[in-house]
Amino acid sequence: MHEKIIILDFGSQTTQLIGRRVRELNTYCEIVPYNKFPHDATDVKGVILSGSPYSVYDANAFKTDLTEIRSKYPVLGICYGAQFLAYTSGGSVESANSREYGRAKLTFADSDDRLFKGITSGAQIWMSHGDTITSLPASFNVIASTDDVKATAYKIEGEETWGVQFHPEVFHTTNGTQLLDNFLSICGCSKDWTPASFIEATVEELKEQLKDDKVILALSGGVDSSVTAVLLNKAIGKNLTCIFVDHGLLRKNEFENVLRDYEHLGLNVIGVNAREKFYSRLAGVTDPEEKRKIIGKGFIDVFDEEAHKLKDIKWLGQGTIYPDVIESLSITGTVIKSHHNVGGLPEKMHLKLVEPLRLLFKDEVRRVGTELGMMSHLIARHPFPGPGLGIRILGDITAEKVSVLQEADDVYISLLREWGLYDKVWQAGAILLPIRSVGVMGDERTYENTIALRAVTSTDAMTADWAQLPYDFLAKVSNEIINKVKGVNRVVYDISSKPPATIEWE
Ligand code: XMP
């Protein structure tokens, strides 16, 4: 296994961001709950303590004994991490008079400190805390201050331990990446963790783990499952069987196109057309959660049926990625997603799980995919929900409605690509509303369907803003849809952000 940095998570919203920054510096890291330090790991090079929503003096603040960690590894405490180190070593932390949020400028007391190498006085940093260290223990030496905060950064004498009361991981701290890079150098990290080295190591591990066993994997057309398949294929070749189910709720021609891509990639893939099965189970169902359940259950049934035709399958491959893993380890338990499409699959099939991407962030999955030589349109694809157009047709689903929506969506997505806007948005799609309205075409009165267009910008789908697409682009899409898609006479654009709206309408 590769050398790594451990990030102890005290519950801050920016913990994942610290992880991403470290990875961007070509260093592998793992985020673990604050009290789950892997004491038996042999390849740890250093430790970062994250921020926290708590104050160190709160009764329910997260506390853990850092003595052993501090004696063995270089440690960097960020915000709460810095305050926690000071507080538990006899310093004082108090609620700040003016809450310290936003930009501030650094001045140095010790400009030779290794943590700040290459960072000059006046550098902009980003503060975000309601507490401040008011007195440091004797062995803590101040390295940098701001106008309001004397102990902005310190080092502990006789130890490789630093604390900073600001957030080097956020964009607004202009030299934050430099600071983290300096810390990695202090830790002696070789900074050679790249997509290529990840692939090499993972393929070796998969070979070792799976030997001659057979693996089955559900492909969705999305980035995560596709990259998982290509990695597994590289490791075990024909012992991997992929199943790609057409539930009849994919985009126009998506099934055929993606299947062809998979075949080009050399995957051993079985495409299953199960459209009718899904349409008949969904007939007359209008409740969104009910639709999700039917689609999820139908998917498991089809997959299970196909799997039973194969012999000696021992493993189920899954495209789980790191944010899902961190979420399930979450100490604060605040984020719970309801989008687990095939949650019951492993239990039902009595298979062992293999999840080669479980330690990667989404952007890293994309980089690995590119390194694996996968087509860019497969890698840069927008997220698409498991239940597909089923949750973009409001109300009940029929084959005819699917076809209307597929056509409208195809016009929209093709034009986004043509206008160079596809890669500028996180996700886009058309929604078929259960509303008909009056229009006029030529001399005739029409009474037809409404299509809503949705496009959002986001970094993680947890929050999103509606994309400010150019008016002439929207005019063009509206025109094309109304002229070309039979059954639609009105197009509207969704200008709601998340929260309070969600990305999908159902
Ligand atoms: P919402 O609508 O909750 O969507 O803002 C956030 C992200 O999740 C996707 N989404 C789903 N994905 N099964 C999925 O696999 C689902 O049931 C589902 N519902 C929403 C949505 O497309 C967006 O990327």
XYZ file of C-alpha atoms and ligand atoms in Angstrom:
530
model
C 0.000 0.000 0.000
C 1.054 3.543 -0.648
C 2.355 5.940 1.979
C -0.387 8.155 3.328
C -1.517 11.098 5.374
C -4.287 10.498 7.903
C -6.862 13.243 8.322
C -8.661 12.987 11.639
C -12.184 14.241 11.080
C -13.612 16.331 13.895
C -16.728 16.997 11.818
C -15.914 20.132 9.839
C -17.615 20.818 6.532
C -14.207 21.334 4.960
C -12.652 18.001 5.982
C -13.262 16.515 2.533
C -11.715 19.583 0.991
C -8.520 19.013 3.000
C -8.480 15.490 1.572
C -8.889 16.736 -1.950
C -6.126 19.305 -1.605
C -3.715 16.677 -0.281
C -4.615 14.343 -3.146
C -4.118 17.189 -5.626
C -0.586 17.361 -4.269
C -0.153 13.768 -5.460
C -0.252 12.388 -1.960
C -2.615 9.671 -0.892
C -4.656 10.401 2.233
C -7.484 8.867 4.191
C -10.136 10.612 6.238
C -11.029 8.766 9.427
C -13.292 9.676 12.364
C -11.386 11.633 15.048
C -11.289 8.646 17.430
C -10.459 5.931 14.871
C -6.791 6.511 14.203
C -5.330 3.369 12.559
C -2.601 2.764 15.152
C -1.480 -0.444 13.480
C -0.890 1.136 10.042
C 2.763 1.108 8.990
C 2.713 3.541 6.086
C 1.453 6.743 7.752
C 3.654 9.775 7.078
C 1.746 12.494 8.908
C -1.534 13.543 10.478
C -3.891 16.475 9.898
C -6.539 17.433 12.458
C -9.622 18.970 10.865
C -11.939 21.716 12.041
C -15.185 21.037 13.864
C -18.644 22.489 14.359
C -17.988 22.387 18.139
C -15.985 24.563 20.492
C -13.203 22.731 22.318
C -14.808 23.640 25.668
C -18.278 22.274 24.728
C -19.354 19.330 26.839
C -20.056 17.270 23.711
C -16.981 18.359 21.719
C -15.088 15.520 20.017
C -12.067 14.608 22.118
C -9.312 12.100 21.647
C -5.868 11.469 23.127
C -3.216 12.668 20.682
C -0.144 11.910 22.783
C 0.988 8.859 20.858
C 0.214 10.413 17.484
C 2.180 13.560 18.354
C 5.167 11.517 19.439
C 5.239 9.456 16.235
C 4.206 11.690 13.331
C 4.283 15.288 12.139
C 0.892 16.830 13.000
C -0.934 19.821 11.539
C -3.980 21.072 13.457
C -6.379 23.188 11.428
C -8.791 25.576 13.185
C -10.475 23.382 15.841
C -7.512 21.027 15.450
C -5.157 23.862 16.434
C -7.405 25.004 19.272
C -7.807 21.446 20.556
C -4.014 20.957 20.705
C -3.596 24.219 22.617
C -6.537 23.640 24.943
C -5.568 20.094 25.899
C -1.992 21.193 26.584
C -3.012 23.879 29.099
C -3.758 26.849 26.835
C -6.989 28.861 26.818
C -9.572 29.030 24.099
C -12.446 31.465 24.370
C -15.315 32.709 22.334
C -13.941 35.501 20.154
C -15.246 39.020 20.765
C -15.835 39.548 17.127
C -16.438 36.221 15.409
C -13.533 35.701 13.087
C -14.877 35.104 9.636
C -13.435 36.019 6.301
C -10.207 37.413 4.994
C -7.202 38.483 7.039
C -3.538 39.115 6.374
C -0.586 37.290 7.929
C 2.468 38.790 9.557
C 5.303 36.552 10.676
C 6.991 36.267 14.043
C 9.238 33.514 12.681
C 9.680 33.844 8.961
C 12.022 30.857 8.789
C 9.438 28.287 9.808
C 9.291 25.364 7.390
C 5.478 25.335 7.290
C 5.441 28.807 5.747
C 8.299 28.350 3.287
C 7.658 30.461 0.203
C 4.789 32.366 1.846
C 5.420 36.031 2.402
C 4.138 38.504 4.943
C 0.775 39.973 3.900
C -0.499 36.666 2.478
C -4.272 36.412 2.542
C -5.854 33.740 4.699
C -9.441 32.713 5.385
C -10.728 32.569 8.955
C -13.939 30.876 9.946
C -14.385 30.329 13.641
C -16.234 31.703 16.625
C -13.422 30.837 19.073
C -9.877 31.968 19.439
C -6.799 30.862 21.355
C -6.244 33.515 24.044
C -3.187 31.989 25.664
C -0.757 29.373 24.422
C 1.030 26.798 26.572
C 4.707 27.641 27.239
C 6.123 25.263 24.651
C 3.924 26.651 21.853
C 5.704 29.338 19.835
C 3.780 31.825 17.728
C 4.907 31.809 14.092
C 2.323 34.058 12.475
C -0.370 36.518 13.544
C -3.064 38.707 12.036
C -4.229 42.089 13.287
C -6.856 40.444 15.489
C -5.383 37.058 16.296
C -1.942 36.723 17.831
C -1.755 32.915 17.782
C -2.817 32.524 14.150
C -0.130 29.877 13.634
C 2.180 28.165 16.103
C 4.688 25.354 16.374
C 5.228 23.188 19.427
C 8.816 23.163 20.592
C 10.565 19.805 20.417
C 7.799 18.305 18.295
C 6.869 18.241 14.629
C 3.476 19.696 15.517
C 1.917 22.840 14.079
C -1.420 24.571 14.508
C -3.088 27.130 12.237
C -6.326 28.836 13.200
C -7.255 29.494 9.575
C -8.255 27.190 6.714
C -5.426 26.459 4.257
C -7.742 24.125 2.312
C -10.175 26.800 1.140
C -9.769 28.687 -2.088
C -9.658 32.102 -0.386
C -6.477 31.264 1.484
C -4.222 32.193 -1.382
C -1.157 30.308 -0.192
C -3.069 27.422 1.352
C -1.881 24.836 -1.137
C 1.708 25.956 -0.604
C 1.269 25.519 3.155
C -0.154 22.017 2.764
C 2.604 21.176 0.305
C 5.172 22.360 2.869
C 3.558 20.130 5.479
C 3.765 17.146 3.132
C 7.461 17.894 2.596
C 7.967 18.035 6.367
C 6.298 14.596 6.526
C 8.750 13.308 3.934
C 6.007 12.427 1.440
C 7.275 11.464 -1.990
C 4.251 13.053 -3.735
C 4.111 10.486 -6.481
C 0.529 9.311 -6.070
C -0.929 9.843 -9.543
C -3.735 8.256 -11.575
C -1.105 6.043 -13.233
C 0.332 4.846 -9.928
C -3.187 4.305 -8.574
C -4.055 2.136 -11.581
C -0.877 0.108 -11.335
C -1.280 -0.550 -7.604
C -5.022 -1.229 -7.833
C -4.733 -3.671 -10.712
C -2.072 -5.599 -8.755
C -4.281 -5.640 -5.644
C -7.322 -6.778 -7.615
C -5.356 -9.622 -9.186
C -4.179 -10.696 -5.767
C -7.634 -10.381 -4.193
C -9.697 -11.984 -6.952
C -7.296 -14.571 -8.366
C -9.408 -16.746 -10.721
C -12.767 -15.775 -9.189
C -15.630 -14.538 -11.328
C -17.063 -11.056 -10.813
C -20.332 -9.533 -11.924
C -20.924 -5.793 -12.242
C -23.934 -3.631 -13.070
C -23.121 -0.875 -15.545
C -25.250 2.250 -15.593
C -23.556 4.268 -18.312
C -22.270 6.603 -15.596
C -18.626 7.429 -14.934
C -18.175 5.474 -11.709
C -19.461 2.115 -12.860
C -17.729 2.471 -16.238
C -14.312 3.201 -14.719
C -14.827 0.365 -12.215
C -15.491 -1.994 -15.110
C -12.416 -0.953 -17.070
C -10.177 -1.321 -14.015
C -11.579 -4.754 -13.184
C -11.274 -5.757 -16.811
C -7.618 -4.773 -16.776
C -7.076 -6.955 -13.729
C -9.152 -10.058 -14.481
C -10.286 -9.776 -18.116
C -12.990 -12.222 -19.098
C -13.676 -13.252 -15.510
C -15.607 -10.006 -15.309
C -19.139 -10.016 -16.671
C -20.929 -6.681 -16.897
C -24.671 -6.284 -17.139
C -26.237 -3.175 -18.601
C -29.985 -3.016 -18.148
C -32.236 -0.865 -20.309
C -35.161 -0.004 -18.064
C -36.697 2.054 -20.836
C -35.975 5.261 -18.949
C -32.602 6.102 -20.436
C -31.906 9.029 -22.742
C -32.564 8.756 -26.461
C -30.312 6.083 -28.048
C -28.323 5.916 -24.824
C -28.564 2.163 -24.460
C -27.252 1.432 -27.941
C -24.536 4.105 -27.857
C -23.192 3.234 -24.455
C -23.309 -0.481 -25.168
C -21.190 0.140 -28.245
C -18.706 2.173 -26.176
C -18.452 -0.654 -23.668
C -17.784 -3.155 -26.405
C -15.069 -0.890 -27.837
C -13.467 -0.845 -24.423
C -13.218 -4.605 -24.633
C -15.675 -5.275 -21.835
C -17.523 -8.540 -21.604
C -20.969 -6.950 -21.420
C -24.510 -8.280 -21.624
C -27.134 -5.713 -22.607
C -30.627 -6.537 -21.401
C -33.663 -4.874 -22.898
C -36.217 -4.933 -20.069
C -38.284 -1.928 -21.150
C -41.644 -3.630 -21.237
C -41.174 -5.178 -17.816
C -40.567 -1.745 -16.290
C -43.358 0.011 -18.175
C -45.899 -2.577 -17.117
C -44.810 -2.451 -13.452
C -44.929 1.343 -13.515
C -48.313 1.681 -15.226
C -50.574 4.092 -13.349
C -48.042 4.797 -10.553
C -47.676 8.509 -9.782
C -45.966 8.740 -6.389
C -42.223 9.558 -6.830
C -40.940 7.327 -4.030
C -43.142 4.489 -5.223
C -41.717 4.899 -8.721
C -38.167 4.841 -7.329
C -38.911 1.657 -5.412
C -40.447 -0.116 -8.384
C -37.526 0.831 -10.625
C -34.941 -0.204 -7.996
C -36.679 -3.517 -7.338
C -37.143 -4.174 -11.060
C -33.468 -3.548 -11.606
C -32.478 -6.035 -8.905
C -34.839 -8.637 -10.371
C -33.421 -8.313 -13.879
C -29.856 -8.311 -12.643
C -30.455 -11.309 -10.411
C -32.077 -13.208 -13.264
C -29.080 -12.569 -15.536
C -26.602 -13.422 -12.797
C -28.274 -16.784 -12.278
C -27.588 -17.673 -15.890
C -23.878 -17.353 -15.137
C -21.929 -19.895 -13.132
C -19.673 -19.620 -10.086
C -19.926 -15.895 -9.519
C -18.229 -14.989 -6.234
C -17.999 -11.209 -6.280
C -20.158 -8.219 -7.007
C -18.276 -5.198 -8.347
C -19.568 -1.772 -7.368
C -18.695 1.793 -8.340
C -18.806 3.156 -4.783
C -16.660 6.274 -4.459
C -15.054 8.018 -1.502
C -17.769 10.557 -0.596
C -20.191 7.602 -0.122
C -17.657 5.890 2.116
C -16.992 8.999 4.187
C -20.729 9.558 4.475
C -21.264 6.101 5.851
C -18.422 6.663 8.365
C -19.698 10.127 9.185
C -19.330 11.018 12.838
C -21.938 13.738 12.850
C -24.387 11.721 10.794
C -25.912 14.842 9.278
C -25.893 13.902 5.594
C -28.127 11.074 4.569
C -28.882 10.492 0.921
C -31.944 8.636 -0.139
C -30.562 7.730 -3.560
C -29.451 4.173 -2.966
C -30.810 2.580 -6.091
C -29.727 -1.007 -5.601
C -29.000 -1.072 -1.903
C -30.250 -4.601 -1.331
C -28.249 -6.236 -4.098
C -25.201 -7.661 -2.277
C -27.251 -9.189 0.557
C -29.738 -10.759 -1.795
C -27.083 -12.355 -3.971
C -24.742 -13.548 -1.191
C -21.752 -12.137 -3.006
C -18.610 -10.521 -1.669
C -18.146 -6.868 -2.623
C -15.261 -5.462 -4.623
C -15.139 -1.679 -4.855
C -11.889 -0.514 -6.460
C -12.851 3.192 -6.486
C -13.968 3.404 -2.886
C -11.060 5.655 -1.960
C -11.340 8.119 -4.851
C -13.109 11.433 -5.214
C -15.196 12.011 -8.332
C -12.624 14.162 -10.104
C -10.001 11.498 -9.413
C -12.279 8.839 -10.895
C -12.418 10.964 -14.041
C -8.639 11.321 -14.147
C -8.212 7.574 -13.692
C -10.703 6.987 -16.515
C -8.762 9.303 -18.806
C -5.504 7.578 -17.893
C -7.173 4.258 -18.729
C -7.803 5.607 -22.222
C -11.570 5.865 -21.916
C -13.487 8.092 -24.337
C -13.920 11.642 -23.078
C -17.677 11.613 -23.643
C -17.929 8.671 -21.265
C -15.780 10.410 -18.654
C -17.212 13.922 -18.817
C -20.810 12.725 -18.731
C -23.264 14.551 -16.468
C -24.643 12.639 -13.489
C -27.887 10.904 -14.375
C -30.225 9.428 -11.747
C -30.612 5.658 -11.500
C -34.395 5.827 -12.038
C -33.631 7.925 -15.121
C -36.432 9.672 -16.960
C -38.815 7.910 -14.588
C -38.382 10.762 -12.132
C -38.410 13.396 -14.877
C -41.857 12.471 -16.072
C -44.047 13.918 -13.374
C -47.014 11.716 -12.690
C -47.545 8.353 -14.336
C -45.184 6.913 -16.924
C -46.100 5.609 -20.370
C -43.935 4.580 -23.318
C -45.375 7.486 -25.272
C -44.412 10.050 -22.619
C -40.923 8.554 -22.445
C -40.554 9.039 -26.153
C -41.707 12.701 -26.030
C -39.279 13.425 -23.201
C -36.412 11.581 -24.911
C -36.848 13.728 -28.007
C -37.006 17.003 -26.086
C -34.064 16.044 -23.873
C -32.035 15.063 -26.918
C -32.600 18.458 -28.566
C -31.563 20.184 -25.330
C -28.443 18.111 -24.618
C -27.274 18.145 -28.255
C -27.554 21.923 -28.354
C -25.714 22.250 -25.024
C -22.860 20.322 -26.628
C -23.011 22.281 -29.866
C -22.880 25.608 -28.046
C -19.971 24.473 -25.860
C -22.101 24.700 -22.728
C -22.305 21.021 -21.764
C -19.064 21.018 -19.783
C -19.907 24.319 -18.103
C -22.826 22.878 -16.152
C -22.877 20.134 -13.545
C -26.003 18.506 -14.853
C -28.837 19.257 -17.253
C -31.999 17.595 -18.400
C -35.566 18.090 -19.570
C -38.640 17.352 -17.473
C -42.068 16.494 -18.792
C -44.742 18.269 -16.771
C -48.216 16.841 -16.274
C -49.666 20.086 -17.563
C -51.162 20.888 -20.899
C -51.638 24.411 -22.067
C -53.124 26.242 -25.003
C -51.008 27.344 -27.937
C -51.349 28.261 -31.534
C -49.569 26.698 -34.489
C -50.313 28.081 -37.922
C -54.046 28.637 -37.841
C -54.678 25.928 -35.346
C -55.237 25.963 -31.647
C -53.098 23.423 -29.788
C -53.511 21.980 -26.330
C -50.301 20.189 -25.516
C -47.523 19.319 -23.091
C -45.032 21.530 -21.277
C -41.321 20.788 -21.040
C -39.256 22.297 -18.245
C -35.502 22.661 -18.812
C -33.160 22.280 -15.860
C -29.435 23.052 -15.759
C -27.440 23.564 -12.585
C -23.935 24.405 -11.482
C -22.607 22.533 -8.488
C -19.532 20.817 -7.095
C -21.128 17.885 -5.296
C -24.918 18.003 -5.936
C -25.475 18.732 -2.236
C -26.073 22.363 -3.133
C -26.668 23.708 -6.614
C -27.483 26.918 -8.399
C -29.484 27.257 -11.596
C -27.157 27.828 -14.524
C -27.380 31.230 -16.180
C -27.546 29.915 -19.740
C -27.556 32.602 -22.455
C -30.982 33.814 -23.556
C -30.273 33.149 -27.248
C -29.353 29.598 -26.375
C -32.608 29.107 -24.446
C -34.541 30.693 -27.311
C -32.940 28.264 -29.756
C -33.702 25.223 -27.566
C -37.291 26.306 -27.035
C -37.799 26.833 -30.753
C -36.276 23.525 -31.721
C -38.258 21.566 -29.154
C -41.566 23.145 -30.030
C -40.962 22.756 -33.764
C -39.539 19.268 -33.691
C -41.092 17.423 -30.798
C -44.625 16.423 -31.458
C -46.877 16.951 -28.446
C -44.999 19.913 -26.913
C -46.116 23.518 -27.349
C -44.460 25.239 -24.387
C -40.970 25.278 -22.856
C -40.046 26.846 -19.497
C -36.702 27.235 -17.697
C -36.283 26.293 -14.045
C -34.629 29.104 -12.046
C -34.638 27.478 -8.598
C -31.532 26.781 -6.570
C -30.899 23.890 -4.188
C -31.783 24.344 -1.396
C -34.662 24.960 -1.142
C -35.500 23.182 -4.423
C -33.752 19.937 -5.427
C -32.028 19.213 -8.724
C -34.581 16.632 -9.831
C -38.271 17.526 -9.747
C -39.281 14.278 -8.096
P -31.553 16.018 -5.882
O -32.738 15.928 -6.749
O -31.701 15.274 -4.583
O -30.386 15.265 -6.672
O -31.074 17.417 -5.666
C -29.032 15.249 -6.290
C -28.276 14.377 -7.266
O -28.716 13.020 -7.130
C -29.311 12.573 -8.344
N -30.487 11.786 -7.981
C -30.508 10.449 -7.992
N -29.554 9.576 -8.343
N -31.047 7.803 -7.863
C -29.830 8.248 -8.288
O -28.985 7.434 -8.641
C -32.051 8.627 -7.471
O -33.124 8.189 -7.076
C -31.762 10.026 -7.555
N -32.481 11.151 -7.254
C -31.684 12.208 -7.542
C -29.636 13.815 -9.127
O -29.699 13.553 -10.518
C -28.514 14.725 -8.719
O -27.327 14.432 -9.432
